[in-house]
Coordinates of C-alpha atoms in Angstrom, one line a residue:
Chain N
M1 CA 58.5 -46.5 20.8
M2 CA 61.7 -46.4 18.3
N3 CA 64.0 -46.8 20.7
R4 CA 63.2 -48.5 22.9
P5 CA 65.1 -51.5 23.9
E6 CA 64.1 -55.2 22.2
T7 CA 63.2 -56.3 26.3
D8 CA 61.6 -53.8 28.3
P9 CA 63.3 -55.5 32.3
H10 CA 59.6 -54.3 33.5
F11 CA 57.5 -55.7 30.9
E12 CA 59.5 -59.0 30.5
Y13 CA 59.5 -59.8 34.0
L14 CA 55.5 -59.2 34.6
L15 CA 55.1 -61.8 31.7
R16 CA 57.5 -64.3 33.7
L17 CA 54.4 -64.4 35.7
G18 CA 51.9 -63.8 34.1
D19 CA 52.4 -66.6 31.5
S20 CA 53.4 -69.8 34.3
S21 CA 50.0 -69.3 36.2
L22 CA 48.3 -69.0 32.4
I23 CA 50.0 -72.5 31.1
L24 CA 49.3 -74.3 34.3
G25 CA 46.0 -73.2 34.6
Q26 CA 45.6 -74.6 31.7
R27 CA 46.8 -77.5 31.8
L28 CA 45.0 -77.6 34.7
A29 CA 41.9 -77.1 32.6
E30 CA 42.4 -80.2 30.7
W31 CA 41.0 -82.2 33.4
C32 CA 37.7 -80.4 33.5
G33 CA 35.5 -84.5 33.5
K34 CA 38.8 -87.1 33.8
A35 CA 39.7 -86.7 37.8
P36 CA 39.4 -89.1 39.7
I37 CA 36.0 -87.7 41.8
L38 CA 33.8 -85.1 42.1
E39 CA 35.3 -83.3 44.6
E40 CA 38.7 -82.8 42.5
E41 CA 37.7 -82.3 39.7
L42 CA 35.4 -79.0 41.1
A43 CA 38.9 -78.7 43.4
L44 CA 41.0 -78.1 39.5
M45 CA 38.6 -75.9 38.6
N46 CA 39.1 -73.4 41.1
I47 CA 42.5 -74.0 41.2
G48 CA 42.6 -73.2 37.5
L49 CA 40.6 -70.4 37.6
D50 CA 42.1 -68.6 40.8
L51 CA 45.6 -69.2 38.1
I52 CA 44.0 -67.1 34.9
G53 CA 42.2 -65.2 37.1
Q54 CA 46.1 -64.1 38.4
A55 CA 47.5 -64.7 34.5
R56 CA 44.4 -61.9 32.8
L57 CA 45.8 -59.9 35.9
L58 CA 49.6 -59.6 35.2
L59 CA 49.2 -59.8 31.1
S60 CA 46.6 -56.8 31.3
H61 CA 48.8 -54.9 33.6
A62 CA 51.8 -56.3 31.6
G63 CA 50.7 -54.8 28.6
Q64 CA 49.9 -51.3 30.0
V65 CA 53.8 -51.7 31.4
E66 CA 54.9 -52.7 27.9
G67 CA 52.5 -49.5 26.3
R68 CA 52.0 -51.6 22.4
G69 CA 48.4 -51.9 22.8
R70 CA 48.6 -55.7 23.8
D71 CA 45.4 -56.5 26.1
E72 CA 45.8 -59.2 27.9
D73 CA 44.0 -61.8 24.9
R74 CA 47.0 -60.3 22.6
L75 CA 49.5 -61.4 24.5
A76 CA 47.6 -64.7 25.4
F77 CA 47.0 -66.0 21.8
F78 CA 49.2 -63.9 19.7
R79 CA 52.3 -64.9 20.3
D80 CA 54.1 -67.9 19.4
V81 CA 56.5 -70.8 21.1
Q82 CA 59.5 -68.9 21.8
E83 CA 58.1 -65.1 23.1
W84 CA 56.6 -67.5 26.0
R85 CA 58.3 -66.7 29.5
N86 CA 56.5 -70.0 31.1
L87 CA 58.4 -71.9 34.2
L88 CA 59.1 -74.8 31.7
L89 CA 57.8 -76.6 35.5
V90 CA 54.4 -75.6 34.4
E91 CA 54.1 -76.1 30.8
Q92 CA 54.4 -80.4 31.3
E93 CA 51.5 -82.8 30.3
N94 CA 49.7 -83.5 33.3
G95 CA 49.9 -87.2 32.9
D96 CA 48.0 -88.7 36.0
F97 CA 47.1 -87.6 38.9
A98 CA 49.6 -87.7 41.0
K99 CA 51.8 -86.1 38.2
T100 CA 49.5 -83.5 38.3
M101 CA 50.0 -83.0 42.1
A102 CA 53.2 -83.2 42.1
R103 CA 53.7 -80.6 39.5
Q104 CA 51.4 -78.9 41.2
F105 CA 52.8 -79.2 44.7
L106 CA 56.8 -77.7 43.3
F107 CA 54.8 -75.4 42.1
D108 CA 52.9 -73.7 44.6
T109 CA 55.5 -74.2 47.2
F110 CA 57.0 -71.3 44.7
Q111 CA 54.1 -69.3 44.3
G112 CA 53.3 -69.0 47.7
L113 CA 56.9 -67.4 48.5
Q114 CA 57.3 -65.4 46.3
Y115 CA 53.5 -64.2 46.2
R116 CA 54.5 -63.1 49.8
E117 CA 57.9 -61.2 48.9
L118 CA 56.2 -59.3 45.7
A119 CA 53.0 -58.2 48.1
A120 CA 56.6 -55.8 49.1
S121 CA 56.6 -54.5 45.4
A122 CA 57.9 -51.1 44.8
D123 CA 55.1 -51.7 41.4
S124 CA 52.5 -51.3 43.3
T125 CA 49.8 -52.7 41.0
L126 CA 52.2 -56.1 40.6
A127 CA 51.5 -56.1 45.0
E128 CA 48.6 -55.3 44.4
I129 CA 47.9 -58.5 42.7
A130 CA 50.4 -60.0 44.7
V131 CA 47.8 -59.6 47.8
K132 CA 45.5 -60.6 46.2
S133 CA 47.0 -64.1 44.4
L134 CA 49.0 -65.1 47.6
K135 CA 45.0 -65.9 49.2
E136 CA 44.7 -68.0 46.5
A137 CA 48.6 -69.5 46.9
E138 CA 48.0 -70.7 50.2
Y139 CA 44.9 -71.9 49.2
H140 CA 46.3 -74.1 46.2
Q141 CA 49.2 -75.3 49.1
R142 CA 46.8 -76.5 51.8
H143 CA 45.5 -79.1 48.7
S144 CA 48.8 -80.4 47.2
R145 CA 50.4 -80.5 50.2
N146 CA 47.5 -82.8 50.8
W147 CA 47.9 -84.9 48.4
M148 CA 51.6 -84.8 48.5
L149 CA 50.6 -87.1 52.0
R150 CA 47.9 -89.1 50.7
M151 CA 49.5 -90.3 47.8
G152 CA 52.7 -90.5 49.8
D153 CA 51.5 -92.3 52.6
G154 CA 48.3 -94.0 50.7
T155 CA 48.8 -97.2 49.4
E156 CA 52.5 -99.8 47.2
E157 CA 50.4 -98.1 44.1
S158 CA 50.1 -94.9 45.0
H159 CA 53.4 -94.2 46.7
T160 CA 55.1 -95.8 43.8
R161 CA 53.1 -93.4 41.5
L162 CA 53.9 -90.6 42.9
Q163 CA 57.5 -91.1 43.5
K164 CA 57.7 -91.7 40.0
A165 CA 56.3 -88.6 39.3
L166 CA 58.8 -86.4 41.3
D167 CA 61.2 -88.1 39.3
E168 CA 60.4 -87.4 36.6
L169 CA 60.1 -83.2 36.8
W170 CA 63.0 -82.4 39.7
G171 CA 64.9 -82.1 37.2
Y172 CA 62.8 -78.8 36.6
V173 CA 63.1 -77.1 39.9
P174 CA 66.0 -75.4 39.3
E175 CA 64.6 -73.6 37.0
L176 CA 61.8 -71.7 40.0
F177 CA 65.5 -69.8 41.1
E178 CA 67.2 -68.9 38.4
M179 CA 68.1 -65.1 38.4
D180 CA 69.1 -63.1 35.4
E181 CA 69.6 -60.1 34.0
V182 CA 65.9 -59.1 33.8
D183 CA 65.6 -60.2 38.2
Q184 CA 68.7 -57.9 38.8
A185 CA 67.7 -54.9 37.2
M186 CA 64.0 -55.4 38.7
I187 CA 65.8 -56.0 42.3
A188 CA 67.0 -52.8 41.6
A189 CA 63.9 -51.4 40.8
G190 CA 62.8 -52.2 44.1
I191 CA 59.7 -53.9 41.4
G192 CA 60.9 -57.7 41.5
I193 CA 62.5 -60.5 44.2
D194 CA 65.2 -62.5 44.2
T195 CA 64.0 -65.9 44.6
N196 CA 67.2 -67.2 44.4
A197 CA 66.7 -66.0 48.2
L198 CA 64.3 -68.6 48.3
R199 CA 65.5 -71.5 47.6
A200 CA 66.8 -72.5 51.3
E201 CA 63.2 -72.1 52.2
W202 CA 61.2 -73.8 49.7
D203 CA 63.9 -77.1 50.5
S204 CA 63.0 -77.4 53.8
R205 CA 59.2 -77.0 52.9
V206 CA 59.0 -79.6 50.1
R207 CA 61.6 -81.7 52.1
E208 CA 59.3 -81.0 55.1
V209 CA 56.3 -82.3 53.3
L210 CA 58.2 -85.4 51.2
S211 CA 59.5 -86.7 54.3
E212 CA 56.1 -87.2 55.8
A213 CA 54.7 -88.2 52.8
T214 CA 57.6 -90.9 53.1
L215 CA 59.1 -90.0 50.2
T216 CA 62.1 -89.4 48.8
V217 CA 63.8 -86.3 47.6
P218 CA 65.2 -87.4 44.0
D219 CA 68.2 -87.4 43.2
V220 CA 68.2 -87.3 39.3
G221 CA 71.0 -85.4 38.2
W222 CA 70.2 -83.6 35.7
A223 CA 68.4 -80.0 35.4
V224 CA 67.1 -78.0 32.7
S225 CA 66.0 -74.4 31.8
G226 CA 65.4 -71.7 29.2
S227 CA 61.8 -70.8 29.2
R228 CA 63.6 -67.2 30.4
K229 CA 64.8 -66.9 26.3
G230 CA 62.1 -68.2 24.9
Q231 CA 63.5 -71.9 24.8
H232 CA 60.8 -74.6 25.7
T233 CA 60.0 -78.6 26.0
E234 CA 58.4 -79.8 23.3
H235 CA 54.8 -79.5 24.7
L236 CA 54.1 -76.4 25.0
G237 CA 53.7 -75.9 21.0
Y238 CA 50.7 -77.9 21.0
L239 CA 49.3 -76.3 24.4
L240 CA 49.6 -73.3 22.3
A241 CA 48.1 -74.6 18.7
E242 CA 44.8 -76.0 20.7
M243 CA 44.4 -71.9 23.6
Q244 CA 45.6 -69.9 20.5
F245 CA 43.6 -71.2 17.5
L246 CA 40.5 -69.2 17.4
P247 CA 41.4 -66.1 17.8
R248 CA 44.5 -67.2 15.4
A249 CA 41.5 -68.2 12.8
Y250 CA 39.3 -65.6 13.0
P251 CA 41.5 -62.7 14.2
D252 CA 38.9 -60.0 12.8
A253 CA 36.7 -61.5 16.0
R254 CA 35.3 -59.7 19.1
W255 CA 34.7 -62.4 21.5
Chain Y
M1 CA 12.9 -110.2 76.4
A2 CA 9.1 -110.7 77.7
E3 CA 9.2 -106.7 77.9
E4 CA 10.7 -106.3 73.9
T5 CA 8.2 -108.7 72.6
A6 CA 5.2 -106.3 74.2
T7 CA 6.5 -103.1 73.3
A8 CA 7.2 -105.3 69.6
A9 CA 2.8 -106.3 70.0
V10 CA 2.3 -103.0 70.9
L11 CA 4.0 -100.7 68.4
V12 CA 2.4 -103.4 65.9
R13 CA -0.7 -102.3 66.8
K14 CA -0.5 -99.0 66.6
E15 CA 0.7 -99.0 63.2
P16 CA -2.7 -97.6 60.9
D17 CA -2.4 -98.9 57.7
R18 CA -1.7 -98.0 54.5
E19 CA -4.4 -96.3 52.9
V20 CA -4.6 -94.9 55.7
L21 CA -1.0 -93.0 55.6
E22 CA -1.3 -92.6 51.8
E23 CA -4.9 -90.9 52.4
A24 CA -2.8 -88.8 55.1
F25 CA 0.2 -87.8 53.3
Q26 CA -1.7 -87.1 50.2
V27 CA -3.4 -85.1 52.8
K28 CA 0.1 -83.4 53.9
V29 CA 1.1 -83.4 50.1
D30 CA -2.8 -80.9 49.1
A31 CA -1.4 -78.3 52.1
E32 CA 1.4 -77.5 51.0
T33 CA 2.7 -79.0 53.7
R34 CA 7.1 -79.9 52.5
I35 CA 7.7 -83.8 52.4
E36 CA 11.0 -84.1 54.5
P37 CA 13.1 -87.2 55.1
K38 CA 11.8 -88.4 58.4
D39 CA 8.3 -88.0 57.4
W40 CA 6.4 -91.3 55.7
M41 CA 6.2 -91.2 52.6
P42 CA 4.9 -93.8 49.8
D43 CA 8.1 -96.0 48.1
A44 CA 6.8 -94.9 44.9
Y45 CA 7.0 -91.8 46.1
R46 CA 10.5 -92.6 46.9
K47 CA 11.6 -94.3 44.3
N48 CA 10.1 -91.7 42.0
L49 CA 12.3 -88.9 43.8
I50 CA 15.7 -90.9 43.4
R51 CA 15.1 -91.5 40.4
Q52 CA 14.5 -87.4 39.2
M53 CA 17.1 -86.1 41.5
S54 CA 19.7 -89.7 40.5
Q55 CA 18.9 -88.4 37.3
H56 CA 18.7 -84.7 37.5
A57 CA 22.2 -85.1 40.5
H58 CA 23.3 -87.1 36.9
S59 CA 22.8 -84.4 34.2
E60 CA 24.9 -81.5 35.9
V61 CA 28.2 -84.0 36.2
V62 CA 27.6 -85.3 32.6
G63 CA 26.4 -81.9 31.6
M64 CA 29.9 -80.8 32.4
L65 CA 31.5 -82.1 29.4
P66 CA 30.1 -80.3 26.0
E67 CA 31.3 -77.5 27.7
G68 CA 34.1 -78.4 28.9
N69 CA 35.4 -79.0 25.2
W70 CA 36.1 -75.6 25.2
L71 CA 37.1 -75.1 27.5
T72 CA 41.1 -74.5 26.5
R73 CA 39.5 -73.0 23.2
A74 CA 37.6 -70.7 24.3
P75 CA 38.8 -67.7 22.4
S76 CA 39.0 -65.3 25.3
L77 CA 41.3 -65.4 28.6
K78 CA 37.5 -63.7 29.8
R79 CA 35.3 -66.5 28.2
K80 CA 37.8 -69.0 29.7
A81 CA 37.5 -68.3 33.5
I82 CA 33.1 -67.4 33.0
L83 CA 33.7 -70.8 31.8
M84 CA 35.8 -72.5 34.2
A85 CA 33.3 -71.1 36.9
K86 CA 30.2 -72.3 35.1
I87 CA 31.7 -76.1 35.2
Q88 CA 32.8 -76.0 38.3
D89 CA 29.2 -74.5 39.6
E90 CA 27.3 -77.5 38.0
G91 CA 30.0 -80.0 39.7
G92 CA 28.2 -78.6 42.8
H93 CA 25.0 -78.1 41.6
G94 CA 26.0 -82.3 41.4
L95 CA 26.6 -83.0 44.7
Y96 CA 24.3 -80.3 45.9
L97 CA 21.6 -83.2 44.2
Y98 CA 23.4 -86.8 45.2
S99 CA 23.4 -85.3 49.0
A100 CA 19.9 -83.7 48.7
A101 CA 18.8 -88.2 46.7
E102 CA 20.1 -89.2 49.3
T103 CA 18.1 -88.1 51.5
L104 CA 15.9 -90.8 50.5
G105 CA 17.7 -94.3 52.1
I106 CA 20.2 -94.8 48.5
T107 CA 24.0 -93.9 48.5
R108 CA 25.7 -91.4 46.9
D109 CA 29.0 -94.9 44.7
Q110 CA 24.7 -96.1 44.2
M111 CA 23.2 -93.4 42.4
Y112 CA 27.1 -93.0 40.1
D113 CA 26.9 -97.2 39.7
Q114 CA 24.1 -96.7 38.1
L115 CA 24.8 -93.8 35.7
L116 CA 28.0 -95.6 34.4
D117 CA 26.8 -99.1 34.0
G118 CA 24.0 -97.2 32.0
S119 CA 21.2 -98.3 34.0
A120 CA 20.2 -94.7 35.2
K121 CA 19.5 -91.6 32.6
Y122 CA 21.0 -88.4 32.3
S123 CA 19.6 -85.3 30.1
S124 CA 19.4 -86.5 27.0
I125 CA 20.9 -82.8 25.5
F126 CA 24.2 -83.5 26.8
N127 CA 24.4 -86.4 24.5
Y128 CA 24.7 -83.8 21.6
P129 CA 28.3 -82.3 20.4
T130 CA 29.5 -78.3 21.0
L131 CA 31.5 -78.1 17.7
N132 CA 32.0 -74.7 17.3
W133 CA 32.3 -71.2 20.3
A134 CA 28.7 -70.4 20.0
D135 CA 27.4 -73.6 20.9
I136 CA 28.9 -72.5 24.3
G137 CA 26.4 -69.5 24.1
A138 CA 23.3 -71.3 22.7
I139 CA 24.0 -74.0 25.2
G140 CA 24.0 -71.4 28.5
W141 CA 20.8 -69.3 26.7
L142 CA 18.7 -72.6 25.4
V143 CA 20.4 -75.3 27.2
D144 CA 20.6 -73.4 30.0
G145 CA 17.1 -71.0 30.3
A146 CA 15.6 -74.7 29.8
A147 CA 16.5 -75.9 32.7
I148 CA 15.7 -72.8 35.1
T149 CA 12.0 -72.5 33.3
N150 CA 11.8 -76.3 34.3
Q151 CA 13.9 -75.7 37.9
I152 CA 11.9 -72.6 39.3
A153 CA 8.5 -75.2 39.0
L154 CA 10.6 -77.2 41.2
C155 CA 11.7 -74.8 43.5
R156 CA 7.6 -75.9 44.7
C157 CA 8.0 -79.9 44.9
S158 CA 6.5 -81.2 47.6
Y159 CA 9.9 -83.0 48.4
G160 CA 11.0 -80.5 51.3
P161 CA 15.5 -80.7 50.3
Y162 CA 14.9 -81.6 46.4
A163 CA 13.1 -77.5 46.4
R164 CA 15.2 -76.4 48.4
A165 CA 18.3 -77.4 46.6
M166 CA 16.0 -75.8 42.9
V167 CA 16.2 -72.3 45.1
K168 CA 20.1 -72.4 45.0
I169 CA 21.0 -73.9 42.1
C170 CA 17.6 -71.8 40.0
K171 CA 20.4 -68.4 41.2
E172 CA 23.3 -69.4 39.4
E173 CA 21.6 -71.1 36.8
S174 CA 20.5 -67.5 35.9
F175 CA 23.8 -66.0 36.1
H176 CA 25.1 -68.7 33.6
Q177 CA 21.9 -68.0 31.3
R178 CA 22.8 -64.5 30.6
Q179 CA 26.9 -65.0 30.2
G180 CA 25.0 -67.7 27.7
Y181 CA 23.3 -65.0 25.8
D182 CA 26.1 -62.5 25.9
I183 CA 28.5 -64.7 24.3
M184 CA 25.2 -65.3 21.8
M185 CA 24.9 -61.6 22.0
V186 CA 28.2 -60.5 20.9
M187 CA 28.9 -63.4 17.8
A188 CA 26.0 -62.3 16.8
E189 CA 27.2 -58.5 16.7
G190 CA 30.2 -59.7 14.8
T191 CA 32.2 -60.8 12.4
A192 CA 30.2 -62.7 9.3
E193 CA 31.6 -65.9 10.2
Q194 CA 30.8 -65.8 13.7
R195 CA 27.1 -64.1 13.1
R196 CA 26.5 -67.7 10.6
M197 CA 28.7 -69.5 13.8
A198 CA 25.2 -68.9 15.5
Q199 CA 23.5 -69.1 13.8
D200 CA 24.1 -72.2 13.2
A201 CA 24.6 -73.6 17.0
L202 CA 21.1 -72.1 17.0
N203 CA 19.7 -74.4 15.0
R204 CA 21.1 -77.5 16.5
W205 CA 20.4 -76.7 19.8
W206 CA 17.2 -75.5 19.5
W207 CA 14.6 -79.0 19.4
P208 CA 16.6 -80.1 21.4
A209 CA 16.6 -77.9 24.2
L210 CA 13.3 -78.2 23.6
M211 CA 12.9 -81.9 23.8
M212 CA 14.3 -81.3 27.0
F213 CA 10.6 -80.5 28.9
G214 CA 10.1 -84.4 27.8
P215 CA 7.6 -86.4 26.2
H216 CA 3.9 -84.9 25.4
D217 CA 1.5 -84.9 28.7
A218 CA -0.3 -87.8 27.0
E219 CA 2.5 -89.4 26.7
S220 CA 4.1 -89.2 29.5
A221 CA 4.5 -92.3 31.7
H222 CA 5.8 -89.9 34.9
T223 CA 3.4 -86.7 34.7
S224 CA -0.1 -87.5 36.6
Q225 CA 1.7 -89.6 39.8
S226 CA 4.0 -86.3 40.3
M227 CA 1.0 -84.0 38.8
K228 CA -0.6 -85.5 41.8
W229 CA 1.6 -85.7 44.4
K230 CA 2.9 -82.1 43.5
I231 CA 6.1 -83.3 42.5
K232 CA 6.2 -81.7 39.4
R233 CA 4.5 -77.9 39.6
S234 CA 3.5 -77.8 35.7
S235 CA 3.5 -80.3 33.0
N236 CA 6.2 -81.0 31.0
D237 CA 3.8 -79.2 27.5
E238 CA 3.3 -76.4 29.9
L239 CA 6.1 -75.6 31.3
R240 CA 7.5 -76.3 27.3
Q241 CA 4.8 -73.1 25.8
K242 CA 6.7 -71.3 28.3
F243 CA 10.2 -71.1 27.5
I244 CA 9.2 -71.7 24.0
D245 CA 6.5 -67.8 24.4
A246 CA 10.0 -66.6 26.6
T247 CA 12.7 -67.6 23.9
V248 CA 11.3 -66.1 20.8
P249 CA 11.5 -62.7 21.7
Q250 CA 15.4 -63.0 22.8
A251 CA 16.1 -65.0 19.7
E252 CA 14.2 -62.3 17.4
Y253 CA 16.5 -59.5 19.2
L254 CA 19.6 -61.3 18.4
G255 CA 18.6 -61.2 14.6
L256 CA 18.7 -65.2 14.4
T257 CA 15.9 -67.5 12.8
I258 CA 14.1 -70.1 15.0
P259 CA 15.1 -73.1 12.7
D260 CA 11.2 -73.8 12.5
D261 CA 8.8 -72.6 9.7
Q262 CA 5.6 -73.0 11.9
L263 CA 6.4 -71.0 14.2
A264 CA 4.0 -68.3 14.6
W265 CA 2.0 -65.4 16.7
N266 CA -1.2 -66.6 17.8
A267 CA -2.8 -63.8 18.8
A268 CA -5.8 -64.8 20.1
E269 CA -4.5 -67.6 22.4
G270 CA -1.3 -65.1 23.1
K271 CA 1.3 -67.7 22.1
Y272 CA 3.1 -69.2 20.2
D273 CA 2.4 -72.2 17.4
W274 CA 5.7 -74.2 16.9
G275 CA 5.5 -77.5 14.4
E276 CA 5.9 -80.7 16.2
I277 CA 8.7 -82.5 17.8
D278 CA 11.0 -84.9 15.8
W279 CA 10.6 -88.3 19.0
D280 CA 11.8 -91.0 16.8
E281 CA 14.7 -88.4 17.4
F282 CA 14.7 -88.1 21.2
R283 CA 13.8 -91.7 21.4
N284 CA 17.1 -92.5 19.5
V285 CA 18.9 -90.1 22.4
V286 CA 17.0 -91.4 25.3
N287 CA 18.3 -94.9 24.6
G288 CA 21.8 -94.2 24.0
N289 CA 22.3 -93.7 20.2
G290 CA 22.6 -89.9 20.1
L291 CA 26.1 -88.5 18.7
C292 CA 28.0 -88.9 22.1
N293 CA 26.2 -91.1 24.6
R294 CA 28.9 -92.9 24.3
E295 CA 32.1 -90.5 24.6
R296 CA 30.4 -89.0 27.2
L297 CA 29.4 -91.9 29.5
E298 CA 32.7 -93.6 28.6
T299 CA 34.6 -90.5 29.0
R300 CA 32.5 -90.7 32.9
R301 CA 34.0 -94.3 32.9
K302 CA 37.6 -93.4 32.2
A303 CA 38.0 -91.3 34.9
H304 CA 36.2 -93.4 37.6
E305 CA 38.0 -96.1 36.8
G306 CA 40.8 -94.9 36.2
G307 CA 40.2 -92.7 39.5
Q308 CA 40.6 -95.5 41.5
W309 CA 44.1 -95.9 42.7
V310 CA 44.0 -92.2 43.7
R311 CA 40.1 -92.3 46.1
E312 CA 41.5 -95.7 47.0
A313 CA 44.8 -93.7 48.8
A314 CA 43.1 -91.7 50.0
L315 CA 41.1 -93.8 52.2
A316 CA 44.5 -95.1 53.3
Y317 CA 46.0 -92.5 54.2
A318 CA 42.3 -91.4 56.4
E319 CA 42.7 -95.2 57.9
K320 CA 46.6 -94.1 58.9
R321 CA 46.2 -91.5 60.6
Q322 CA 42.8 -92.8 61.8
Q323 CA 45.0 -95.4 63.8
R324 CA 48.1 -93.2 64.7
A325 CA 45.4 -90.8 66.3
A326 CA 44.0 -93.5 67.9
S327 CA 47.1 -94.9 69.2
A328 CA 48.8 -91.6 70.2
P329 CA 45.7 -90.4 71.6
E330 CA 46.8 -86.9 73.6
K331 CA 49.0 -85.4 70.3
K332 CA 46.3 -82.8 68.0
E333 CA 46.0 -83.6 64.9
I334 CA 46.2 -80.8 62.5

């Protein structure tokens, strides 16, 4: 315990996966009572629930790999902003339905590819989680893809809103395919995958849908990243303050 | 043309008069034969059912809000997942009940407009605020418990689609109730602060839960006709008593106190005696002046109005797709 490296790449890797699912699930939970139609309220809760389920499995596994007695709740409720490893994309605010769905579409497409590859991970627990989650991710992709088409090729207003949303989110896309020493170590161990190698497939899938939806691939000329080092946008702090309030206020309680 | 007139004349002559129809209807009801959408039914029966079923559907939809209020703040991931699943179930129950009500010749859009313009009601209980996490437990335990007591009775309702909806819904509701009680159990066995939250939640939700059964039988406008038509199978007071008798021991098991100093076991009658409901408060809430009435409706209105452009987009896209399919019939749409 004393001589452990500050970051165990295996733990770190699982945390990244789990955190992205959890933060996006939390964002979708914010839609409760606000969706444009009852069916969609159900769908958003459904997808959010899937994501939180994935996060629970991944964070529990991460806690076991870390071996310091932190369970899913310890990891979810007692880490501050800079200890979170979720992608910047998923912590972005919901905005209107177009922004939520654009964020979802960009992420779902990525997550589907990622789980497909992770299903062959040398970490058998991770592989099992990936197999289970891939089925859910495929459903999520169908759902967000359909909404991209409906809104992109719907009315003038929906088209404009969705294009704006894509433009706003596009700068967070390169981070999905970023690789660092943790990724390299995990690839070497046969546990992790090279997301960079998924870029071309992601691009072609996304471009195909955008084109069918009569949308333009953004050319925004900016990109930010930093979540792997705990550098987040200002949105995450508020999200955590709300999410962590009870366990922080009553740390001795079991719920 | 001449032929049609002749047929119409035959139909008019053959149509039995209203009294005969109503009598036949009542015979059917008394024989416990389910009434189905295409069967003849008295207008008042149809109206009464539309009122009750749409209110029921609206209650599911508005009922998502007080619990949704704690979704982002649920204190563990497991509780968050359970709550999310529960809220999803409620939305599904809403859909199911709207479908069942539509068999009576009203559309879901019409019903939803009535909710938003305030002309249709929803359960008074959802106008109370959720102020601490134990409220989520209390809602599952007491509010869903009261709902189940009501709905089990409705499983034998004379109108087939409603009765079948209730059978389906009761299965999920009883699961929710157990989960709610589980939250209360953990809180009641937890720290002093959690115990205080649990008692506080019970104090605030007990009487509103009893009000869910509606006014006393003598004051209930719809009861006698609904009982005769077997829409209702038990009276408000009977169901309320049943709920109290079942719930008091559950509170005792938790070591919590029910906020009614007149509550006492009546050994002679084998039931609990209890204090009087504050009917002024009940009327106040039903008439729109509870703590959250305005916010609940405003939330639903905002979601509906704010989502207008999304629904329009979906419609426009569906039309375009249809046009494209019509102009290229050989190309299969995926």
